[in-house]
PDB file of N, CA and C in Angstrom:
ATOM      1  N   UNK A  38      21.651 -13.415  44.652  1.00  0.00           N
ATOM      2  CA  UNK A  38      20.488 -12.589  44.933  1.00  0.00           C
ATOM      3  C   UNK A  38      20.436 -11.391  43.989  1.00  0.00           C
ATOM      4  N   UNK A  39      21.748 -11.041  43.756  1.00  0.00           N
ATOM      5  CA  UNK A  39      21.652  -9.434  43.277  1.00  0.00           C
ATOM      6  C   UNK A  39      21.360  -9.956  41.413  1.00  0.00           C
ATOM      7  N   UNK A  40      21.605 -10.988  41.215  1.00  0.00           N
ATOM      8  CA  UNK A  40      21.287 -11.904  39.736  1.00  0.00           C
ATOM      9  C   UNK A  40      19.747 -12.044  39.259  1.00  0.00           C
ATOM     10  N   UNK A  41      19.216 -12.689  40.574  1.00  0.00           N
ATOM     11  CA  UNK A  41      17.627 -12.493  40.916  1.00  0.00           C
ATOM     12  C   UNK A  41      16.934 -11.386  40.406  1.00  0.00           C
ATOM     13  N   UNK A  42      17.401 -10.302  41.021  1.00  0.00           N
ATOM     14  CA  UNK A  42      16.662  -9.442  40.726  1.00  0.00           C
ATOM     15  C   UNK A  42      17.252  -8.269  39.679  1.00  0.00           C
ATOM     16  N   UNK A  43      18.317  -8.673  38.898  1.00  0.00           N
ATOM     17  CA  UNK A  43      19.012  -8.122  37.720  1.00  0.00           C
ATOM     18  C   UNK A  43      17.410  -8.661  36.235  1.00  0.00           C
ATOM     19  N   UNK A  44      17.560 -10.369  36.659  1.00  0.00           N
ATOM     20  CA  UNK A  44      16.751 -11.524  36.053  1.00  0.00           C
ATOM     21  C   UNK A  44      15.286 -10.795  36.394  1.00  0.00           C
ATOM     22  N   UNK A  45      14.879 -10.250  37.332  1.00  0.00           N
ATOM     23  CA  UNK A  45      13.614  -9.540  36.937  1.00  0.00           C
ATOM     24  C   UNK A  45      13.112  -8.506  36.526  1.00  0.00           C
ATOM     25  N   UNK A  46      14.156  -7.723  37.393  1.00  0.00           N
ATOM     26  CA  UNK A  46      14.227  -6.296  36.640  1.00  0.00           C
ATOM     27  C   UNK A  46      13.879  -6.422  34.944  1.00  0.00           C
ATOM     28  N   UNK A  47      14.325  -6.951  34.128  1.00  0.00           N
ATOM     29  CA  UNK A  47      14.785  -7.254  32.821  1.00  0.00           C
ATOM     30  C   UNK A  47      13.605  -7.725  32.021  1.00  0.00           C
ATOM     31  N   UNK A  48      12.924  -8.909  33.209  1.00  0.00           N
ATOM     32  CA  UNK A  48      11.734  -9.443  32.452  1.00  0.00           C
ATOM     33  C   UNK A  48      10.407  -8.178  32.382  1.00  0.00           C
ATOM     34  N   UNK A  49      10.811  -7.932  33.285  1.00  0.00           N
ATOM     35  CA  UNK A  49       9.422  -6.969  33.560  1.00  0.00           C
ATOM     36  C   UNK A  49       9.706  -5.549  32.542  1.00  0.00           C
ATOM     37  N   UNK A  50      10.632  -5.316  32.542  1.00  0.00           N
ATOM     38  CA  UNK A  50      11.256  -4.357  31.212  1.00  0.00           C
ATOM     39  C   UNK A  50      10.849  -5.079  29.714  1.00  0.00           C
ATOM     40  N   UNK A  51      11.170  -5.931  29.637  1.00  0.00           N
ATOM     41  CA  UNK A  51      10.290  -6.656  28.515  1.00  0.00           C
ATOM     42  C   UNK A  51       8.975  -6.766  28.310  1.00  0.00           C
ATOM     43  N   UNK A  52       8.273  -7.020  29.329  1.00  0.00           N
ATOM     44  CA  UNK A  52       6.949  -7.139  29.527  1.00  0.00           C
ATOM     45  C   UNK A  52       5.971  -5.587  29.549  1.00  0.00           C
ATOM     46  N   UNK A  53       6.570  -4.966  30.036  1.00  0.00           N
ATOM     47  CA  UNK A  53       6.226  -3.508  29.858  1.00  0.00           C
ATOM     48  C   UNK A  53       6.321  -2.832  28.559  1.00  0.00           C
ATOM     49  N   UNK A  54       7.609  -3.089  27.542  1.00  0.00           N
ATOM     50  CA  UNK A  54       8.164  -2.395  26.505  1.00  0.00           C
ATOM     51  C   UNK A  54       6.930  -3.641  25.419  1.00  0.00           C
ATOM     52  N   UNK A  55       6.886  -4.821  25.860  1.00  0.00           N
ATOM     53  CA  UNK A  55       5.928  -5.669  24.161  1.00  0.00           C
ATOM     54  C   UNK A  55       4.158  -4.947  24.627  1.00  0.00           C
ATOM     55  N   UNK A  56       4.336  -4.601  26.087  1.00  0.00           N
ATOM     56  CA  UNK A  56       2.220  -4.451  26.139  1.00  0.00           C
ATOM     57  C   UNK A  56       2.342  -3.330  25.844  1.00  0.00           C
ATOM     58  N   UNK A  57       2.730  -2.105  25.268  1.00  0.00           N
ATOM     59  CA  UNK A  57       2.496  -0.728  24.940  1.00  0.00           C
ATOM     60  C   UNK A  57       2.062  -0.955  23.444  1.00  0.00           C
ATOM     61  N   UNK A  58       2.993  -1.488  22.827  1.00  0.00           N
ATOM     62  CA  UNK A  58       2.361  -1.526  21.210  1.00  0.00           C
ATOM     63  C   UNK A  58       1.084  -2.311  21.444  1.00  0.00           C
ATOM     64  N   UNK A  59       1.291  -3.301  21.791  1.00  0.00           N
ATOM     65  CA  UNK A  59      -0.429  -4.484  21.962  1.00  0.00           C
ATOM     66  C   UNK A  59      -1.380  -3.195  22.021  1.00  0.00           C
ATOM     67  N   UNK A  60      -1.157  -2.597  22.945  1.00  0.00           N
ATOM     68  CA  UNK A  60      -2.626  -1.969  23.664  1.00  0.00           C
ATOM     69  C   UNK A  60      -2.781  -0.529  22.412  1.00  0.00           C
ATOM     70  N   UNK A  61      -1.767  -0.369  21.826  1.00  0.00           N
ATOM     71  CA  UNK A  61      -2.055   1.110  20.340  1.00  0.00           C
ATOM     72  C   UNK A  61      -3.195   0.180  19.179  1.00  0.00           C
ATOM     73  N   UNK A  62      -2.900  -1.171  19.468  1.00  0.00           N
ATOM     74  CA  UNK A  62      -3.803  -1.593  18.896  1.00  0.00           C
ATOM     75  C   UNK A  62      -4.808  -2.082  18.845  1.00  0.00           C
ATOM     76  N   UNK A  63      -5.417  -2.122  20.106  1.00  0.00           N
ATOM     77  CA  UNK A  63      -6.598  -2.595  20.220  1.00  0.00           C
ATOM     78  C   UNK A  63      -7.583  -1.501  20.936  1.00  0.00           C
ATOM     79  N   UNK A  64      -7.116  -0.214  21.071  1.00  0.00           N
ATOM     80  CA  UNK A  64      -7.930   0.975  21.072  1.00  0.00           C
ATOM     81  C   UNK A  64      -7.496   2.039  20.597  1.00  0.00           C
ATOM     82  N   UNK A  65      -6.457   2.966  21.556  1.00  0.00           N
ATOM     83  CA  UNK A  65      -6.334   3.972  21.209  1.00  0.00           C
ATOM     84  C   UNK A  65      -5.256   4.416  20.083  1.00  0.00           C
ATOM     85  N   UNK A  66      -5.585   3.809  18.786  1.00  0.00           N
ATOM     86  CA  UNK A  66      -4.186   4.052  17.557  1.00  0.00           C
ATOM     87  C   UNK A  66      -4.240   5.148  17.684  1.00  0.00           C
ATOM     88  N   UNK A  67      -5.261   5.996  17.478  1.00  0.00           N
ATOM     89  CA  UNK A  67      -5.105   7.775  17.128  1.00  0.00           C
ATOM     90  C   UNK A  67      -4.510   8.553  18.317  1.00  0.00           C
ATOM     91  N   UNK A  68      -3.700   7.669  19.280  1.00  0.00           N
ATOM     92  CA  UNK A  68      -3.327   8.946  20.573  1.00  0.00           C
ATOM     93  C   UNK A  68      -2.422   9.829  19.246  1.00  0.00           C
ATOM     94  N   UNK A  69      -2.511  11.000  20.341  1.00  0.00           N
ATOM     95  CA  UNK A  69      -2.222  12.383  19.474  1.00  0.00           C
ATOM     96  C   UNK A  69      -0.543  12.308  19.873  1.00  0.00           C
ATOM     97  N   UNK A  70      -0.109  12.658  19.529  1.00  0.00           N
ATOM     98  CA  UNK A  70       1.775  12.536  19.884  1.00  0.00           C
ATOM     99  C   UNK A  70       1.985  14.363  19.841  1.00  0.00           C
ATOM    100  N   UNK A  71       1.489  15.138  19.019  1.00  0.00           N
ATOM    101  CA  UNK A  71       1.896  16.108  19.222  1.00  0.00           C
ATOM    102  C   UNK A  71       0.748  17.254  19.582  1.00  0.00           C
ATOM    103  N   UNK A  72       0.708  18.350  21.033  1.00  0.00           N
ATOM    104  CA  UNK A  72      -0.091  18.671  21.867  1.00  0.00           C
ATOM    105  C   UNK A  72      -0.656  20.030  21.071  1.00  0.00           C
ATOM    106  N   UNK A  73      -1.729  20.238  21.198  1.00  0.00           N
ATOM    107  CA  UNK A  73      -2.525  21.882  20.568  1.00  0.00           C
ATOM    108  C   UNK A  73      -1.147  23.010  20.514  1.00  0.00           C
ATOM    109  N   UNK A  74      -0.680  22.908  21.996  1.00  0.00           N
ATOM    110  CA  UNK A  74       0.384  24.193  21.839  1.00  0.00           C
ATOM    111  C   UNK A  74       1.622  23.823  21.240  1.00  0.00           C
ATOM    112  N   UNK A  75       2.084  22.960  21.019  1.00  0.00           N
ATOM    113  CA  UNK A  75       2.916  22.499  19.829  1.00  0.00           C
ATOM    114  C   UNK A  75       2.585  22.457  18.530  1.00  0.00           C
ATOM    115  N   UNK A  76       1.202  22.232  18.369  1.00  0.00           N
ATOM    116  CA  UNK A  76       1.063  22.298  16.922  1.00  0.00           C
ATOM    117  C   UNK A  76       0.665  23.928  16.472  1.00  0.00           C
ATOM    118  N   UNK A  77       0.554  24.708  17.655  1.00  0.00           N
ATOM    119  CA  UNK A  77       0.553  26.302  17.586  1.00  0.00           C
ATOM    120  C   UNK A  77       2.423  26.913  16.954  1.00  0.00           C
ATOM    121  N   UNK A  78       2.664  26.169  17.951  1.00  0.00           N
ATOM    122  CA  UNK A  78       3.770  26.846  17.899  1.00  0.00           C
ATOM    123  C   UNK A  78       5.133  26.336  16.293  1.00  0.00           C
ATOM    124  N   UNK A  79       4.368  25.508  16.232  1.00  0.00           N
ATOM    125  CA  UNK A  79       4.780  24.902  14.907  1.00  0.00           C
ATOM    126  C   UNK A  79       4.556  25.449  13.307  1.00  0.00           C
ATOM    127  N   UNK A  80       2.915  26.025  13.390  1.00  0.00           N
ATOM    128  CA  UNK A  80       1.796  26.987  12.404  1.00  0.00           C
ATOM    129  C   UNK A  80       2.815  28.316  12.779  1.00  0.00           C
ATOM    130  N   UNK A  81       3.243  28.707  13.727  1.00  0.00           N
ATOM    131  CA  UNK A  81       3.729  29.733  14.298  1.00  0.00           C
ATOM    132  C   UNK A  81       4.910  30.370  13.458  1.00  0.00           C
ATOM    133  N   UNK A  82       5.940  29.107  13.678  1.00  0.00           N
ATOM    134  CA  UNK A  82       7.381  29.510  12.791  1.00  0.00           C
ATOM    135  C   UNK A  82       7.283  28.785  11.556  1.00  0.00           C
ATOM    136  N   UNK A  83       6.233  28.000  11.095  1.00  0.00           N
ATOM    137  CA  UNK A  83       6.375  27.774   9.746  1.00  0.00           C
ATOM    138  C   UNK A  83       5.742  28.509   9.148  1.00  0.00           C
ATOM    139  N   UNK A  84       4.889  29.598   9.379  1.00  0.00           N
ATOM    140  CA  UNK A  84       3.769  30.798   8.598  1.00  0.00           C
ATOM    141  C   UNK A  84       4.612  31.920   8.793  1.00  0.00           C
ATOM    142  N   UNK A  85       5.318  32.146  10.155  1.00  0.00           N
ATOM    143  CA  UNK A  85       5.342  33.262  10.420  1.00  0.00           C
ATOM    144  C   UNK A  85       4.908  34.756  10.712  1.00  0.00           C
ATOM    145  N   UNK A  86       4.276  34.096  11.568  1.00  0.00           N
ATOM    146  CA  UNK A  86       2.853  35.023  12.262  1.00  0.00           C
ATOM    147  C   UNK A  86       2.403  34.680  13.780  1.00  0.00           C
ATOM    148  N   UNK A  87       1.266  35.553  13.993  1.00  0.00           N
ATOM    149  CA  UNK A  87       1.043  35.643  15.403  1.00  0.00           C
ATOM    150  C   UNK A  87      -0.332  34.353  15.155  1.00  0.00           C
ATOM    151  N   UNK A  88      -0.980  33.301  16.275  1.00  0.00           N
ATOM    152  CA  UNK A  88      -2.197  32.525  15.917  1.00  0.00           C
ATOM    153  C   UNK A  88      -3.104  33.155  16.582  1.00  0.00           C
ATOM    154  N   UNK A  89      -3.968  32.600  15.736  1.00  0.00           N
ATOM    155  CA  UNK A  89      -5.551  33.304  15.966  1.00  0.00           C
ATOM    156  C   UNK A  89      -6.359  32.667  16.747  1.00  0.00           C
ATOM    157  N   UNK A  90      -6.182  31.289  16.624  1.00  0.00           N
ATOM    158  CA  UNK A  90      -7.108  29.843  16.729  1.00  0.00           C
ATOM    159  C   UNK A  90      -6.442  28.975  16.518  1.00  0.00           C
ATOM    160  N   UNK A  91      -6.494  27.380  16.808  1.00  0.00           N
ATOM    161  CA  UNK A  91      -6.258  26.158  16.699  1.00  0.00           C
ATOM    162  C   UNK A  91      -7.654  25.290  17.441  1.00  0.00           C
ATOM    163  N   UNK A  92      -8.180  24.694  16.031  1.00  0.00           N
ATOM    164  CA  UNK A  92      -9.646  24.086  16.252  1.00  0.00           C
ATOM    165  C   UNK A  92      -9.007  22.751  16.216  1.00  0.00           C
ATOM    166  N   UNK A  93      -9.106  21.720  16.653  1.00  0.00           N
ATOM    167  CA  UNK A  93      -9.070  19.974  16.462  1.00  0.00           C
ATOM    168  C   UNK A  93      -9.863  19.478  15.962  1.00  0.00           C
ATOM    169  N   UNK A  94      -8.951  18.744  14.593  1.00  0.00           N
ATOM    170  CA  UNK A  94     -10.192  17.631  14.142  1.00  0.00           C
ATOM    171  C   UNK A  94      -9.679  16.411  14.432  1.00  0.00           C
ATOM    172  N   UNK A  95     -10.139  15.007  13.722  1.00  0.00           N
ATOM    173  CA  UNK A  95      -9.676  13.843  14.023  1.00  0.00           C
ATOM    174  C   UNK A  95      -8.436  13.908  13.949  1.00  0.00           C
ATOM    175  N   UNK A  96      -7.727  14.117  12.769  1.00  0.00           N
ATOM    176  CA  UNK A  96      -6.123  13.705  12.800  1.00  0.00           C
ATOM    177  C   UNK A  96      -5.340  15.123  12.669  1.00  0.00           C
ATOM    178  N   UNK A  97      -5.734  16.196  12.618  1.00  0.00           N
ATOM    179  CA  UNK A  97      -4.933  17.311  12.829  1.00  0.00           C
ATOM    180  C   UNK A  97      -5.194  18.439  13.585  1.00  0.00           C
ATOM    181  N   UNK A  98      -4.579  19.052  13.665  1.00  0.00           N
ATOM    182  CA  UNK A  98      -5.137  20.621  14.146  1.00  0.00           C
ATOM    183  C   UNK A  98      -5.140  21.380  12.800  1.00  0.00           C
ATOM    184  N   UNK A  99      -5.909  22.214  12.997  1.00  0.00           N
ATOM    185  CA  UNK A  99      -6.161  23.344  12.188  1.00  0.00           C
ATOM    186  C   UNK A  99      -6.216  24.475  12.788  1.00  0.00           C
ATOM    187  N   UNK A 100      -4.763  24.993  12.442  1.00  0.00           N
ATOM    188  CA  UNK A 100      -4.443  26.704  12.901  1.00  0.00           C
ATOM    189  C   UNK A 100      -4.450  27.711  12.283  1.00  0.00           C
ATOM    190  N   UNK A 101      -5.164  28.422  12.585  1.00  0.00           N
ATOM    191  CA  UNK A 101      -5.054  29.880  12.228  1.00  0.00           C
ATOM    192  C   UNK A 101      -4.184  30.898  12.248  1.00  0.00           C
ATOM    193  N   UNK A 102      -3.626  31.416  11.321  1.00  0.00           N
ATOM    194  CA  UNK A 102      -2.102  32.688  12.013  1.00  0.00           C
ATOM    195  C   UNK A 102      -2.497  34.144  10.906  1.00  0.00           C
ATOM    196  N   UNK A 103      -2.123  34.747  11.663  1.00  0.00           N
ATOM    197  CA  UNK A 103      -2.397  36.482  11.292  1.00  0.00           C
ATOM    198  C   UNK A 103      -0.519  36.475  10.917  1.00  0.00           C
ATOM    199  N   UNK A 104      -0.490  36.819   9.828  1.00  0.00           N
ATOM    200  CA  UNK A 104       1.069  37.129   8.951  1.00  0.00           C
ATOM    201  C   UNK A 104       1.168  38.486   9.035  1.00  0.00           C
ATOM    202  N   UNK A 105       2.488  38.742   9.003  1.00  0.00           N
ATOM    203  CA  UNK A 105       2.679  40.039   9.303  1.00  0.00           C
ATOM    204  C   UNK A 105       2.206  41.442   8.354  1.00  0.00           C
ATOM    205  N   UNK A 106       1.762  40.599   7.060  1.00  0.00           N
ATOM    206  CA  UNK A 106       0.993  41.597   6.087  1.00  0.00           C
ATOM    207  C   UNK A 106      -0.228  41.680   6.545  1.00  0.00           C
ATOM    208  N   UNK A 107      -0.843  41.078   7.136  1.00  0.00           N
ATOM    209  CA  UNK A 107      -2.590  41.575   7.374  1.00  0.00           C
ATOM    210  C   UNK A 107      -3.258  39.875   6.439  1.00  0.00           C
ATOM    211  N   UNK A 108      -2.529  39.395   6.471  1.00  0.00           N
ATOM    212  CA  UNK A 108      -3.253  38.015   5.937  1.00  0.00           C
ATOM    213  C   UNK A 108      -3.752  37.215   6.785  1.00  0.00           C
ATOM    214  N   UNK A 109      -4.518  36.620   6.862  1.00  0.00           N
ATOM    215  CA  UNK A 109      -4.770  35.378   7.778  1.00  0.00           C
ATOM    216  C   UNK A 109      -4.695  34.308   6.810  1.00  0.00           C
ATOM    217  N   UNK A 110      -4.369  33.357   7.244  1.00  0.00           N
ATOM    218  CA  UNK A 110      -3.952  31.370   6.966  1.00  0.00           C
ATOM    219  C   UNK A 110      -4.097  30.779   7.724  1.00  0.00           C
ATOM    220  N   UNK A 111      -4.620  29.340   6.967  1.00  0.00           N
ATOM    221  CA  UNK A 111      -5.380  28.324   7.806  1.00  0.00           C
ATOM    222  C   UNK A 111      -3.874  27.061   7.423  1.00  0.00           C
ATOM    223  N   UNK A 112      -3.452  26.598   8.383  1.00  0.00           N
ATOM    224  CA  UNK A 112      -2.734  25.552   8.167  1.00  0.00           C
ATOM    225  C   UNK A 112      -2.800  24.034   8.842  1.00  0.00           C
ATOM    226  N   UNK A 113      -2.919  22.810   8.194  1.00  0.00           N
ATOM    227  CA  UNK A 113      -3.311  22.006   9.269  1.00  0.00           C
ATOM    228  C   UNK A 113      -1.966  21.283  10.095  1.00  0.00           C
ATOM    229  N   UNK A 114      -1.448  21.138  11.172  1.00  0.00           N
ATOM    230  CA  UNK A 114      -0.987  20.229  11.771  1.00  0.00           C
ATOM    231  C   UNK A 114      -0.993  18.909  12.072  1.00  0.00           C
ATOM    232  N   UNK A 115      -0.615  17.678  11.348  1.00  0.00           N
ATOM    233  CA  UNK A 115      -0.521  16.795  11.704  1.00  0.00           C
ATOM    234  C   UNK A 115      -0.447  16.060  13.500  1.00  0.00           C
ATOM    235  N   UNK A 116      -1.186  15.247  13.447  1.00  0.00           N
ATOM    236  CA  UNK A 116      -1.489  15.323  14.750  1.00  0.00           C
ATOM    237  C   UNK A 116      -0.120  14.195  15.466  1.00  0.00           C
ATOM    238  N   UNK A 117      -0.049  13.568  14.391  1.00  0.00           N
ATOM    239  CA  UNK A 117       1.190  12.314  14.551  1.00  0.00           C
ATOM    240  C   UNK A 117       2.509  12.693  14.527  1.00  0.00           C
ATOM    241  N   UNK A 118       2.597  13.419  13.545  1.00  0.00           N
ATOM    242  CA  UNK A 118       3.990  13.997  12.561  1.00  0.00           C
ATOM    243  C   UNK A 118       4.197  15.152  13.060  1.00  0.00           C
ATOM    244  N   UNK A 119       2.944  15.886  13.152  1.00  0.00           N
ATOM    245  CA  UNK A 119       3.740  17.823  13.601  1.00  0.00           C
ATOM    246  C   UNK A 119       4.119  18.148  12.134  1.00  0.00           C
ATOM    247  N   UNK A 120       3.761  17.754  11.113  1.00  0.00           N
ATOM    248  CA  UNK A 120       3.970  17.975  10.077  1.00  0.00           C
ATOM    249  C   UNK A 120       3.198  19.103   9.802  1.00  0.00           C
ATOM    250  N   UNK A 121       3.497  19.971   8.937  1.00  0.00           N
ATOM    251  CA  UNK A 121       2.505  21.221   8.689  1.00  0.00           C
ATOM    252  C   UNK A 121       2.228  21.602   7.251  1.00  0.00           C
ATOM    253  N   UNK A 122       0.847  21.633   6.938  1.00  0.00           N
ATOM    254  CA  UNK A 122       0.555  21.711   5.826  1.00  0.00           C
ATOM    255  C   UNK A 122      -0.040  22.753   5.527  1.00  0.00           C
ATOM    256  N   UNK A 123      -1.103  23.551   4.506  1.00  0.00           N
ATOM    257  CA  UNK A 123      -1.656  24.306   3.915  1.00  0.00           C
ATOM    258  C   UNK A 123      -2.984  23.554   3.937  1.00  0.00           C
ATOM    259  N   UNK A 124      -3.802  24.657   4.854  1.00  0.00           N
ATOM    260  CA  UNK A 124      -5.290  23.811   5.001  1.00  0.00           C
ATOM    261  C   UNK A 124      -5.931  23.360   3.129  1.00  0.00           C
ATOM    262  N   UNK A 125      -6.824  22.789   3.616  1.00  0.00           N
ATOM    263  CA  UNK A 125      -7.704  22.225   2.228  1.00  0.00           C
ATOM    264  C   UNK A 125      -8.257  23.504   1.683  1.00  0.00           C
ATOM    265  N   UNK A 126      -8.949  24.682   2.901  1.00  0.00           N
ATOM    266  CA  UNK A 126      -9.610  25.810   2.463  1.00  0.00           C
ATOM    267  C   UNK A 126      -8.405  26.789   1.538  1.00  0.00           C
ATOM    268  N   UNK A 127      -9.015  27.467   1.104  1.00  0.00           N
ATOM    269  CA  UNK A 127      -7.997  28.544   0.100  1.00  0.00           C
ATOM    270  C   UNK A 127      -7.356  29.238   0.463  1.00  0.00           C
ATOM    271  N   UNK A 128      -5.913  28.612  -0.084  1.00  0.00           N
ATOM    272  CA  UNK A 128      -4.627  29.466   0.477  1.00  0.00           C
ATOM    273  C   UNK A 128      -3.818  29.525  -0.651  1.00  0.00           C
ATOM    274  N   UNK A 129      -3.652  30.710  -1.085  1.00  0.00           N
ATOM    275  CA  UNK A 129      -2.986  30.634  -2.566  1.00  0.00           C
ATOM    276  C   UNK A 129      -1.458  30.819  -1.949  1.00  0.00           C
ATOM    277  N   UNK A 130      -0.850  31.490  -1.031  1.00  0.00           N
ATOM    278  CA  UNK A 130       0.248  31.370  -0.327  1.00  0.00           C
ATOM    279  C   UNK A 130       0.332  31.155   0.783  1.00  0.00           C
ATOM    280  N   UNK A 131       1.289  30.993   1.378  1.00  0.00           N
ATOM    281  CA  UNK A 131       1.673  31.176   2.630  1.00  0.00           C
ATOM    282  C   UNK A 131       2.543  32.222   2.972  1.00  0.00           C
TER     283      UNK A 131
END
């Protein structure tokens, strides 16, 4: 008995772990993996500054941070990665 249900436990663990990828692909590929206040807090210690804003576009955030000189910077966040970049708009530093 206790084999039984070792033997299902197991299948259904299988069956659960193959339909998660199926289903990234037949709608929602773009779920976001990393959340607005993570990608704040990310613009945060990679600028080093206080944020202003974080607007969402399709695949990133775009944050705003006030640097401790009186600068403001636009940086985008990867929405997948949390990766952090230097917006497209003009940023001669960071």
């Amino acid at each position: 008995m206790k084999q039984h249900w070792l033997t299902l436990m197991l299948l259904l663990l299988l069956t659960l772990g193959s339909a998660s990828p199926a289903m990234g692909w037949q709608g929602n590929s773009e779920q976001a993996v990393v959340s607005k206040a993570q990608a704040a807090a990310r613009a945060r210690t990679e600028v080093n500054g206080r944020v202003l804003r974080v607007e969402q576009t399709r695949n990133s955030y775009r944050v705003k941070v006030l640097k401790k000189s009186g600068r403001v910077v636009s940086v985008d966040v990867d929405k997948r990665s949390g990766q952090v970049k230097p917006s497209n708009r003009r940023n001669a530093e960071r």
